[in-house]
């Protein structure tokens, strides 16, 4: 962080700037990471674990402030206090007129919940925070039962590496200025009217609450199904999600493409250990005729879209696009209220080309000594449209559906499709 009149501060990274501008009661831009234990959480040890974890993640001591031209983080002396869960899932964290931390730690029965405002970090950075927190909690809670020295989670970045703005670091100055290709698989889509994606409609849950449905299943069983199609778990689940949405679509709207927004962890392509946001997104879609579409056809098309969107050229273009917005002279001198207005309009326009979202956090690793105490992890995001988030711990794959709508037909089709293949699924819900 930089110093200004004795106050430590830092700029938001390039991906973070849209979140303060576009968050609201319907879409709080908050996501939750959950560690489900085999025994009830002891808040005394959880509070101690939070204190220890913050020593390794100083950026989490920040509050979000509004400047004349940009938002920025300011170091705060506010101390987080763990609380028993009592508010709705992914309730608002950032409030313009309040000076508060951008994360909260909650517990409920045997679950540790960490909720984070997306401007602070992305899923990967937040997972490093969560792993460190759980490491300290279990080490404190079961110190009399664990023998020997347990290795810490595999994240040992320095403070400067944690707070690095990796977008600026890997900006090359070259930016493709034409229209971004949506990357729709299947048929070519031409014309704005035709290219507008299918939008899922439904009855909003009361008080803007989030409906969450979790499906836990053996990861090996799902991998076996994916391998039958010679594809990866992520592509298989993405394709099955598209298939489930298509099955539920009204007949008179099946000419619309189903388009999923898929985040890309840019740390897979660049050397970076930043705990801040360092991700981009790609649009993966499929359009079929009214006669229907087989899952194998969707998988083939989605695989081709993944291959194109994850090319070196496309990835660099995405990084440059983020940074070029900030470096543009006109953008720099526009006052923040006007920037917020423009970003909100841009976000609404982008929504026209997206049906739903899916994110794979990946495999979560913890010390083998902790296996007797941890049951599973799961992740879900606030959603203005249905979204799937998946992660794996051991042999437990948890697929979390979050949706603002009361209807659950897409979720039913999705989980029934897996169940019909002989995969055992445990279903839980918050409503």
Tab-separated table of C-alpha atoms in Angstrom:
chain	number	residue	atom	x	y	z
A	1	UNK	CA	0.000	0.000	0.000
A	2	UNK	CA	1.038	3.606	-0.609
A	3	UNK	CA	1.247	6.355	2.003
A	4	UNK	CA	-0.665	9.620	1.822
A	5	UNK	CA	-0.783	11.943	4.845
A	6	UNK	CA	-0.086	9.005	7.132
A	7	UNK	CA	-2.878	6.910	5.582
A	8	UNK	CA	-2.113	3.683	3.735
A	9	UNK	CA	-4.102	3.278	0.535
A	10	UNK	CA	-4.059	1.407	-2.773
A	11	UNK	CA	-5.940	1.524	-6.059
A	12	UNK	CA	-8.452	-1.118	-7.031
A	13	UNK	CA	-7.244	-3.582	-9.632
A	14	UNK	CA	-8.771	-3.288	-13.080
A	15	UNK	CA	-11.324	-6.077	-12.696
A	16	UNK	CA	-12.611	-4.651	-9.394
A	17	UNK	CA	-13.784	-1.277	-10.626
A	18	UNK	CA	-17.131	-2.501	-11.912
A	19	UNK	CA	-18.294	-4.077	-8.634
A	20	UNK	CA	-18.863	-0.935	-6.505
A	21	UNK	CA	-20.616	0.705	-9.440
A	22	UNK	CA	-23.025	-2.144	-10.150
A	23	UNK	CA	-23.794	-3.741	-6.768
A	24	UNK	CA	-27.329	-3.370	-5.410
A	25	UNK	CA	-29.881	-5.182	-3.242
A	26	UNK	CA	-30.696	-7.623	-6.050
A	27	UNK	CA	-27.069	-8.379	-6.895
A	28	UNK	CA	-24.765	-7.673	-3.970
A	29	UNK	CA	-21.539	-8.797	-5.725
A	30	UNK	CA	-20.828	-10.947	-2.662
A	31	UNK	CA	-19.713	-14.569	-2.765
A	32	UNK	CA	-19.488	-17.152	-0.010
A	33	UNK	CA	-16.941	-19.882	0.672
A	34	UNK	CA	-18.007	-22.630	3.044
A	35	UNK	CA	-16.003	-25.219	4.951
A	36	UNK	CA	-18.282	-27.866	6.403
A	37	UNK	CA	-16.747	-29.695	9.357
A	38	UNK	CA	-17.754	-32.921	11.070
A	39	UNK	CA	-18.297	-31.148	14.391
A	40	UNK	CA	-19.953	-27.905	15.463
A	41	UNK	CA	-17.856	-24.751	15.137
A	42	UNK	CA	-16.377	-23.297	18.324
A	43	UNK	CA	-16.549	-19.486	17.894
A	44	UNK	CA	-13.704	-18.868	20.369
A	45	UNK	CA	-11.238	-20.741	18.167
A	46	UNK	CA	-12.699	-19.278	14.982
A	47	UNK	CA	-12.103	-15.736	16.258
A	48	UNK	CA	-8.514	-16.601	17.113
A	49	UNK	CA	-8.097	-18.113	13.639
A	50	UNK	CA	-9.399	-14.916	12.006
A	51	UNK	CA	-6.896	-12.839	13.980
A	52	UNK	CA	-4.016	-15.051	12.866
A	53	UNK	CA	-5.166	-15.146	9.252
A	54	UNK	CA	-5.317	-11.364	8.988
A	55	UNK	CA	-1.618	-11.201	9.819
A	56	UNK	CA	-0.999	-12.942	6.478
A	57	UNK	CA	-3.630	-11.007	4.493
A	58	UNK	CA	-3.297	-7.301	5.423
A	59	UNK	CA	-5.369	-6.190	2.419
A	60	UNK	CA	-8.416	-7.650	4.193
A	61	UNK	CA	-8.082	-4.892	6.788
A	62	UNK	CA	-9.114	-2.353	4.152
A	63	UNK	CA	-12.288	-0.350	3.615
A	64	UNK	CA	-13.483	0.946	0.250
A	65	UNK	CA	-13.440	4.720	-0.252
A	66	UNK	CA	-14.677	6.980	-3.047
A	67	UNK	CA	-12.286	9.438	-4.648
A	68	UNK	CA	-12.974	12.119	-7.244
A	69	UNK	CA	-12.069	9.842	-10.153
A	70	UNK	CA	-11.657	6.288	-8.775
A	71	UNK	CA	-12.452	4.058	-5.828
A	72	UNK	CA	-9.538	3.053	-3.612
A	73	UNK	CA	-8.741	0.836	-0.617
A	74	UNK	CA	-7.796	2.469	2.671
A	75	UNK	CA	-6.171	0.633	5.579
A	76	UNK	CA	-8.502	0.499	8.592
A	77	UNK	CA	-8.179	-0.376	12.270
A	78	UNK	CA	-11.637	-2.027	12.277
A	79	UNK	CA	-11.384	-5.488	13.794
A	80	UNK	CA	-13.602	-8.254	12.378
A	81	UNK	CA	-15.762	-10.151	14.861
A	82	UNK	CA	-17.061	-13.609	13.978
A	83	UNK	CA	-20.806	-13.984	14.333
A	84	UNK	CA	-23.385	-16.722	14.181
A	85	UNK	CA	-25.187	-16.579	10.864
A	86	UNK	CA	-28.467	-14.678	11.034
A	87	UNK	CA	-28.686	-12.724	7.758
A	88	UNK	CA	-29.547	-14.001	4.255
A	89	UNK	CA	-26.856	-15.678	2.174
A	90	UNK	CA	-24.556	-13.162	0.449
A	91	UNK	CA	-26.246	-10.174	2.076
A	92	UNK	CA	-24.814	-6.741	1.117
A	93	UNK	CA	-21.349	-5.924	2.466
A	94	UNK	CA	-20.330	-2.719	0.711
A	95	UNK	CA	-22.538	0.239	1.567
A	96	UNK	CA	-21.577	3.590	0.126
A	97	UNK	CA	-22.200	5.642	3.265
A	98	UNK	CA	-20.632	3.220	5.746
A	99	UNK	CA	-16.993	2.558	6.558
A	100	UNK	CA	-16.798	-1.203	7.001
A	101	UNK	CA	-14.565	-4.140	6.098
A	102	UNK	CA	-15.250	-5.929	2.827
A	103	UNK	CA	-15.589	-9.420	4.263
A	104	UNK	CA	-17.326	-11.205	7.124
A	105	UNK	CA	-16.783	-14.530	8.890
A	106	UNK	CA	-19.873	-16.385	10.049
A	107	UNK	CA	-20.598	-19.788	11.529
A	108	UNK	CA	-23.684	-21.962	11.689
A	109	UNK	CA	-23.662	-25.407	13.314
A	110	UNK	CA	-20.694	-27.149	11.679
A	111	UNK	CA	-20.146	-24.624	8.873
A	112	UNK	CA	-17.549	-21.863	8.623
A	113	UNK	CA	-18.727	-19.219	6.155
A	114	UNK	CA	-16.556	-16.489	4.673
A	115	UNK	CA	-18.383	-13.867	2.604
A	116	UNK	CA	-16.407	-11.408	0.491
A	117	UNK	CA	-17.273	-8.372	-1.595
A	118	UNK	CA	-15.930	-9.112	-5.072
A	119	UNK	CA	-13.950	-5.866	-5.328
A	120	UNK	CA	-11.603	-7.230	-2.657
A	121	UNK	CA	-10.717	-10.527	-4.309
A	122	UNK	CA	-11.759	-13.218	-6.763
A	123	UNK	CA	-12.538	-16.843	-5.971
A	124	UNK	CA	-8.928	-18.019	-6.093
A	125	UNK	CA	-7.605	-15.262	-3.843
A	126	UNK	CA	-10.474	-15.751	-1.399
A	127	UNK	CA	-9.837	-19.491	-1.351
A	128	UNK	CA	-6.259	-18.867	-0.170
A	129	UNK	CA	-7.705	-16.772	2.658
A	130	UNK	CA	-10.224	-19.517	3.495
A	131	UNK	CA	-7.617	-22.283	3.487
A	132	UNK	CA	-5.402	-20.285	5.845
A	133	UNK	CA	-8.368	-19.590	8.130
A	134	UNK	CA	-9.386	-23.246	8.298
A	135	UNK	CA	-5.767	-24.256	8.870
A	136	UNK	CA	-5.532	-22.016	11.932
A	137	UNK	CA	-8.957	-23.023	13.229
A	138	UNK	CA	-8.319	-26.765	13.105
A	139	UNK	CA	-4.783	-26.334	14.472
A	140	UNK	CA	-6.210	-24.462	17.477
A	141	UNK	CA	-9.357	-26.545	17.954
A	142	UNK	CA	-7.683	-29.942	17.793
A	143	UNK	CA	-4.144	-29.163	18.919
A	144	UNK	CA	-4.322	-31.930	21.528
A	145	UNK	CA	-5.320	-34.530	18.925
A	146	UNK	CA	-3.009	-33.651	16.049
A	147	UNK	CA	0.490	-34.995	16.476
A	148	UNK	CA	3.536	-33.722	14.624
A	149	UNK	CA	3.981	-30.530	12.644
A	150	UNK	CA	1.259	-29.933	10.063
A	151	UNK	CA	2.389	-28.140	6.893
A	152	UNK	CA	0.665	-24.829	6.204
A	153	UNK	CA	-1.460	-24.382	3.055
A	154	UNK	CA	0.599	-24.024	-0.094
A	155	UNK	CA	0.417	-20.239	-0.262
A	156	UNK	CA	3.449	-18.317	0.932
A	157	UNK	CA	3.341	-15.158	-1.185
A	158	UNK	CA	4.969	-12.026	0.180
A	159	UNK	CA	2.815	-8.984	0.972
A	160	UNK	CA	3.933	-7.287	-2.249
A	161	UNK	CA	3.055	-10.409	-4.266
A	162	UNK	CA	-0.354	-10.637	-2.566
A	163	UNK	CA	-1.262	-7.040	-3.335
A	164	UNK	CA	0.208	-6.979	-6.847
A	165	UNK	CA	-2.032	-5.580	-9.592
A	166	UNK	CA	-1.239	-8.313	-12.086
A	167	UNK	CA	-3.361	-6.725	-14.815
A	168	UNK	CA	-0.997	-3.765	-14.956
A	169	UNK	CA	2.021	-6.052	-14.760
A	170	UNK	CA	1.037	-8.061	-17.849
A	171	UNK	CA	-0.477	-5.291	-19.944
A	172	UNK	CA	1.324	-5.194	-23.307
A	173	UNK	CA	-0.271	-2.071	-24.726
A	174	UNK	CA	-1.841	-3.904	-27.653
A	175	UNK	CA	-5.595	-4.107	-27.616
A	176	UNK	CA	-8.034	-5.474	-30.161
A	177	UNK	CA	-10.533	-2.646	-30.712
A	178	UNK	CA	-13.128	-4.505	-32.741
A	179	UNK	CA	-16.266	-6.054	-31.289
A	180	UNK	CA	-15.444	-8.873	-28.887
A	181	UNK	CA	-16.432	-12.226	-30.289
A	182	UNK	CA	-18.989	-13.923	-28.116
A	183	UNK	CA	-17.544	-17.258	-29.173
A	184	UNK	CA	-20.858	-18.991	-29.696
A	185	UNK	CA	-20.525	-22.634	-30.592
A	186	UNK	CA	-22.789	-24.368	-33.061
A	187	UNK	CA	-24.292	-22.108	-35.702
A	188	UNK	CA	-22.928	-18.686	-36.572
A	189	UNK	CA	-25.045	-15.947	-35.004
A	190	UNK	CA	-25.352	-12.690	-36.931
A	191	UNK	CA	-27.248	-9.530	-36.105
A	192	UNK	CA	-27.977	-8.036	-32.712
A	193	UNK	CA	-31.570	-9.271	-32.625
A	194	UNK	CA	-30.548	-12.865	-33.262
A	195	UNK	CA	-27.475	-12.749	-31.040
A	196	UNK	CA	-29.365	-11.702	-27.904
A	197	UNK	CA	-29.126	-14.668	-25.571
A	198	UNK	CA	-32.014	-16.556	-24.058
A	199	UNK	CA	-32.930	-15.046	-20.688
A	200	UNK	CA	-34.255	-17.162	-17.846
A	201	UNK	CA	-37.339	-15.674	-16.230
A	202	UNK	CA	-38.992	-16.517	-12.960
A	203	UNK	CA	-40.578	-15.373	-9.732
A	204	UNK	CA	-38.064	-13.557	-7.580
A	205	UNK	CA	-37.590	-14.905	-4.073
A	206	UNK	CA	-39.015	-12.579	-1.416
A	207	UNK	CA	-36.780	-9.847	-0.007
A	208	UNK	CA	-34.214	-10.470	-2.776
A	209	UNK	CA	-33.033	-13.588	-0.981
A	210	UNK	CA	-30.843	-16.083	-2.763
A	211	UNK	CA	-32.085	-19.626	-3.330
A	212	UNK	CA	-29.197	-22.079	-2.967
A	213	UNK	CA	-29.378	-25.773	-3.853
A	214	UNK	CA	-26.280	-27.895	-3.259
A	215	UNK	CA	-25.650	-31.258	-4.828
A	216	UNK	CA	-22.800	-33.315	-3.363
A	217	UNK	CA	-21.584	-36.351	-5.288
A	218	UNK	CA	-18.480	-38.535	-5.836
A	219	UNK	CA	-16.126	-36.715	-8.178
A	220	UNK	CA	-14.825	-39.998	-9.635
A	221	UNK	CA	-18.298	-40.933	-10.842
A	222	UNK	CA	-18.731	-37.601	-12.645
A	223	UNK	CA	-15.248	-37.823	-14.151
A	224	UNK	CA	-16.084	-41.245	-15.522
A	225	UNK	CA	-19.104	-39.763	-17.297
A	226	UNK	CA	-16.991	-36.900	-18.673
A	227	UNK	CA	-14.358	-39.326	-19.932
A	228	UNK	CA	-17.031	-41.226	-21.881
A	229	UNK	CA	-17.239	-38.094	-24.028
A	230	UNK	CA	-13.439	-37.609	-24.027
A	231	UNK	CA	-13.764	-34.291	-22.224
A	232	UNK	CA	-12.961	-32.586	-18.930
A	233	UNK	CA	-15.172	-32.254	-15.882
A	234	UNK	CA	-15.597	-28.478	-16.429
A	235	UNK	CA	-16.666	-28.860	-20.061
A	236	UNK	CA	-18.988	-31.744	-19.165
A	237	UNK	CA	-20.761	-29.790	-16.389
A	238	UNK	CA	-20.931	-26.652	-18.569
A	239	UNK	CA	-22.525	-28.643	-21.395
A	240	UNK	CA	-24.971	-30.354	-19.044
A	241	UNK	CA	-25.999	-26.942	-17.682
A	242	UNK	CA	-26.671	-25.684	-21.221
A	243	UNK	CA	-28.616	-28.880	-21.977
A	244	UNK	CA	-30.737	-28.443	-18.801
A	245	UNK	CA	-31.557	-24.837	-19.687
A	246	UNK	CA	-32.445	-25.810	-23.265
A	247	UNK	CA	-34.773	-28.573	-22.041
A	248	UNK	CA	-36.674	-26.033	-19.933
A	249	UNK	CA	-36.917	-23.337	-22.638
A	250	UNK	CA	-40.354	-22.549	-24.107
A	251	UNK	CA	-40.729	-23.882	-27.662
A	252	UNK	CA	-41.141	-20.401	-29.149
A	253	UNK	CA	-37.796	-19.262	-27.704
A	254	UNK	CA	-35.577	-22.189	-28.644
A	255	UNK	CA	-34.166	-20.122	-31.496
A	256	UNK	CA	-32.232	-18.108	-28.906
A	257	UNK	CA	-28.668	-19.173	-28.034
A	258	UNK	CA	-27.972	-20.344	-24.490
A	259	UNK	CA	-24.834	-18.476	-23.406
A	260	UNK	CA	-22.921	-19.074	-20.178
A	261	UNK	CA	-20.454	-16.611	-18.692
A	262	UNK	CA	-17.385	-18.566	-17.528
A	263	UNK	CA	-14.627	-16.910	-15.453
A	264	UNK	CA	-10.991	-17.568	-16.316
A	265	UNK	CA	-8.360	-17.705	-13.581
A	266	UNK	CA	-5.547	-15.761	-15.249
A	267	UNK	CA	-3.008	-17.162	-12.782
A	268	UNK	CA	-3.071	-20.291	-14.941
A	269	UNK	CA	-1.518	-18.288	-17.801
A	270	UNK	CA	0.677	-15.742	-16.026
A	271	UNK	CA	3.088	-15.960	-13.109
A	272	UNK	CA	1.093	-14.337	-10.328
A	273	UNK	CA	0.323	-14.976	-6.674
A	274	UNK	CA	-1.857	-11.941	-6.180
A	275	UNK	CA	-4.691	-12.378	-3.689
A	276	UNK	CA	-6.629	-9.626	-5.471
A	277	UNK	CA	-8.806	-10.025	-8.549
A	278	UNK	CA	-6.971	-11.518	-11.491
A	279	UNK	CA	-9.577	-13.095	-13.708
A	280	UNK	CA	-11.393	-12.557	-16.963
A	281	UNK	CA	-14.505	-14.132	-18.459
A	282	UNK	CA	-15.453	-15.916	-21.627
A	283	UNK	CA	-18.878	-16.469	-23.148
A	284	UNK	CA	-19.598	-20.095	-24.016
A	285	UNK	CA	-22.844	-20.787	-25.811
A	286	UNK	CA	-24.841	-23.077	-28.010
A	287	UNK	CA	-27.737	-22.604	-30.395
A	288	UNK	CA	-29.725	-25.534	-31.714
A	289	UNK	CA	-32.677	-26.047	-33.989
A	290	UNK	CA	-36.203	-26.630	-32.736
A	291	UNK	CA	-35.827	-30.366	-33.288
A	292	UNK	CA	-33.621	-30.666	-30.245
A	293	UNK	CA	-30.009	-31.227	-29.380
A	294	UNK	CA	-28.056	-34.129	-27.934
A	295	UNK	CA	-25.650	-33.682	-25.039
A	296	UNK	CA	-22.790	-35.038	-27.143
A	297	UNK	CA	-23.356	-32.301	-29.743
A	298	UNK	CA	-23.276	-29.622	-27.059
A	299	UNK	CA	-20.086	-31.064	-25.555
A	300	UNK	CA	-18.368	-31.038	-28.937
A	301	UNK	CA	-19.305	-27.422	-29.590
A	302	UNK	CA	-18.448	-26.262	-26.063
A	303	UNK	CA	-15.042	-27.980	-26.272
A	304	UNK	CA	-14.262	-26.051	-29.444
A	305	UNK	CA	-15.324	-22.761	-27.832
A	306	UNK	CA	-13.105	-23.438	-24.792
A	307	UNK	CA	-10.159	-24.132	-27.093
A	308	UNK	CA	-10.601	-20.857	-28.979
A	309	UNK	CA	-11.314	-18.680	-25.957
A	310	UNK	CA	-8.316	-20.012	-23.997
A	311	UNK	CA	-5.787	-19.345	-26.746
A	312	UNK	CA	-2.782	-17.197	-25.866
A	313	UNK	CA	-3.966	-14.398	-28.165
A	314	UNK	CA	-7.454	-14.265	-26.660
A	315	UNK	CA	-6.158	-14.303	-23.081
A	316	UNK	CA	-3.753	-11.411	-23.716
A	317	UNK	CA	-6.521	-9.478	-25.440
A	318	UNK	CA	-8.703	-9.832	-22.344
A	319	UNK	CA	-5.930	-8.526	-20.077
A	320	UNK	CA	-5.273	-5.572	-22.375
A	321	UNK	CA	-8.985	-4.767	-22.551
A	322	UNK	CA	-9.196	-4.404	-18.780
A	323	UNK	CA	-6.173	-2.116	-18.520
A	324	UNK	CA	-6.883	0.003	-21.595
A	325	UNK	CA	-10.103	1.262	-19.979
A	326	UNK	CA	-8.120	2.749	-17.100
A	327	UNK	CA	-5.307	4.106	-19.269
A	328	UNK	CA	-7.647	5.935	-21.636
A	329	UNK	CA	-7.159	9.670	-21.018
A	330	UNK	CA	-10.845	10.532	-21.329
A	331	UNK	CA	-11.775	7.805	-18.869
A	332	UNK	CA	-9.227	9.041	-16.339
A	333	UNK	CA	-10.624	12.565	-16.175
A	334	UNK	CA	-14.325	11.633	-16.009
A	335	UNK	CA	-15.655	12.101	-12.437
A	336	UNK	CA	-16.494	8.937	-10.529
A	337	UNK	CA	-20.322	9.381	-10.503
A	338	UNK	CA	-20.319	9.529	-14.299
A	339	UNK	CA	-17.987	6.516	-14.516
A	340	UNK	CA	-20.389	4.582	-12.285
A	341	UNK	CA	-23.296	5.494	-14.543
A	342	UNK	CA	-21.435	4.367	-17.671
A	343	UNK	CA	-20.380	1.086	-16.017
A	344	UNK	CA	-23.957	0.341	-14.973
A	345	UNK	CA	-25.182	0.881	-18.529
A	346	UNK	CA	-22.370	-1.293	-19.915
A	347	UNK	CA	-23.213	-4.037	-17.422
A	348	UNK	CA	-26.868	-4.052	-18.471
A	349	UNK	CA	-25.925	-4.211	-22.139
A	350	UNK	CA	-23.581	-7.118	-21.476
A	351	UNK	CA	-26.359	-8.950	-19.642
A	352	UNK	CA	-28.302	-9.107	-22.886
A	353	UNK	CA	-25.756	-11.580	-24.233
A	354	UNK	CA	-25.661	-13.879	-21.169
A	355	UNK	CA	-28.120	-16.560	-20.059
A	356	UNK	CA	-26.450	-17.864	-16.896
A	357	UNK	CA	-23.021	-18.363	-15.308
A	358	UNK	CA	-20.804	-21.238	-14.233
A	359	UNK	CA	-17.531	-21.220	-12.281
A	360	UNK	CA	-15.205	-24.068	-11.315
A	361	UNK	CA	-13.070	-23.179	-8.291
A	362	UNK	CA	-11.203	-26.463	-8.756
A	363	UNK	CA	-9.694	-28.941	-6.337
A	364	UNK	CA	-9.190	-27.665	-2.793
A	365	UNK	CA	-6.197	-29.080	-0.953
A	366	UNK	CA	-5.742	-29.205	2.818
A	367	UNK	CA	-3.191	-31.091	4.958
A	368	UNK	CA	-3.922	-34.814	5.089
A	369	UNK	CA	-3.887	-34.575	8.900
A	370	UNK	CA	-7.100	-32.501	8.686
A	371	UNK	CA	-9.147	-35.095	6.787
A	372	UNK	CA	-10.900	-36.427	9.933
A	373	UNK	CA	-12.252	-32.949	10.676
A	374	UNK	CA	-13.310	-31.578	7.245
A	375	UNK	CA	-16.325	-32.952	5.400
A	376	UNK	CA	-16.435	-30.717	2.312
A	377	UNK	CA	-16.115	-27.239	0.819
A	378	UNK	CA	-18.597	-25.350	-1.316
A	379	UNK	CA	-18.848	-21.927	-2.944
A	380	UNK	CA	-21.701	-19.768	-4.232
A	381	UNK	CA	-22.195	-16.278	-5.545
A	382	UNK	CA	-24.913	-13.684	-5.395
A	383	UNK	CA	-26.819	-14.008	-8.641
A	384	UNK	CA	-29.043	-11.897	-10.827
A	385	UNK	CA	-29.527	-15.020	-12.933
A	386	UNK	CA	-29.057	-18.760	-12.180
A	387	UNK	CA	-25.461	-19.762	-11.595
A	388	UNK	CA	-23.488	-22.924	-10.843
A	389	UNK	CA	-20.290	-22.919	-8.798
A	390	UNK	CA	-18.393	-26.160	-8.258
A	391	UNK	CA	-15.402	-27.263	-6.231
A	392	UNK	CA	-13.843	-30.530	-5.111
A	393	UNK	CA	-12.382	-31.704	-1.827
A	394	UNK	CA	-11.164	-35.284	-1.656
A	395	UNK	CA	-13.730	-37.332	-3.564
A	396	UNK	CA	-16.591	-34.934	-2.810
A	397	UNK	CA	-17.693	-32.722	-5.677
A	398	UNK	CA	-20.177	-30.031	-4.609
A	399	UNK	CA	-22.242	-28.287	-7.288
A	400	UNK	CA	-23.967	-25.215	-5.883
A	401	UNK	CA	-26.881	-23.624	-7.731
A	402	UNK	CA	-27.615	-20.044	-6.692
A	403	UNK	CA	-30.605	-18.294	-8.171
A	404	UNK	CA	-32.800	-15.241	-7.488
A	405	UNK	CA	-35.850	-17.205	-8.682
A	406	UNK	CA	-38.187	-19.509	-6.785
A	407	UNK	CA	-38.536	-21.914	-9.733
A	408	UNK	CA	-36.192	-24.939	-9.701
A	409	UNK	CA	-37.009	-26.782	-12.926
A	410	UNK	CA	-33.523	-26.292	-14.418
A	411	UNK	CA	-31.920	-27.592	-11.216
A	412	UNK	CA	-34.235	-30.627	-11.256
A	413	UNK	CA	-33.364	-31.474	-14.867
A	414	UNK	CA	-29.647	-31.041	-14.183
A	415	UNK	CA	-29.468	-33.265	-11.108
A	416	UNK	CA	-31.854	-35.864	-12.560
A	417	UNK	CA	-29.605	-36.137	-15.626
A	418	UNK	CA	-26.702	-37.057	-13.349
A	419	UNK	CA	-28.802	-39.307	-11.136
A	420	UNK	CA	-30.074	-41.283	-14.139
A	421	UNK	CA	-26.460	-42.198	-14.886
A	422	UNK	CA	-26.208	-43.903	-11.487
A	423	UNK	CA	-24.444	-41.041	-9.682
A	424	UNK	CA	-25.428	-40.748	-6.009
A	425	UNK	CA	-26.321	-37.151	-5.109
A	426	UNK	CA	-27.034	-35.560	-1.733
A	427	UNK	CA	-29.284	-32.524	-2.155
A	428	UNK	CA	-29.537	-29.704	0.403
A	429	UNK	CA	-31.078	-26.236	0.193
A	430	UNK	CA	-31.251	-23.036	2.240
A	431	UNK	CA	-34.999	-22.584	1.620
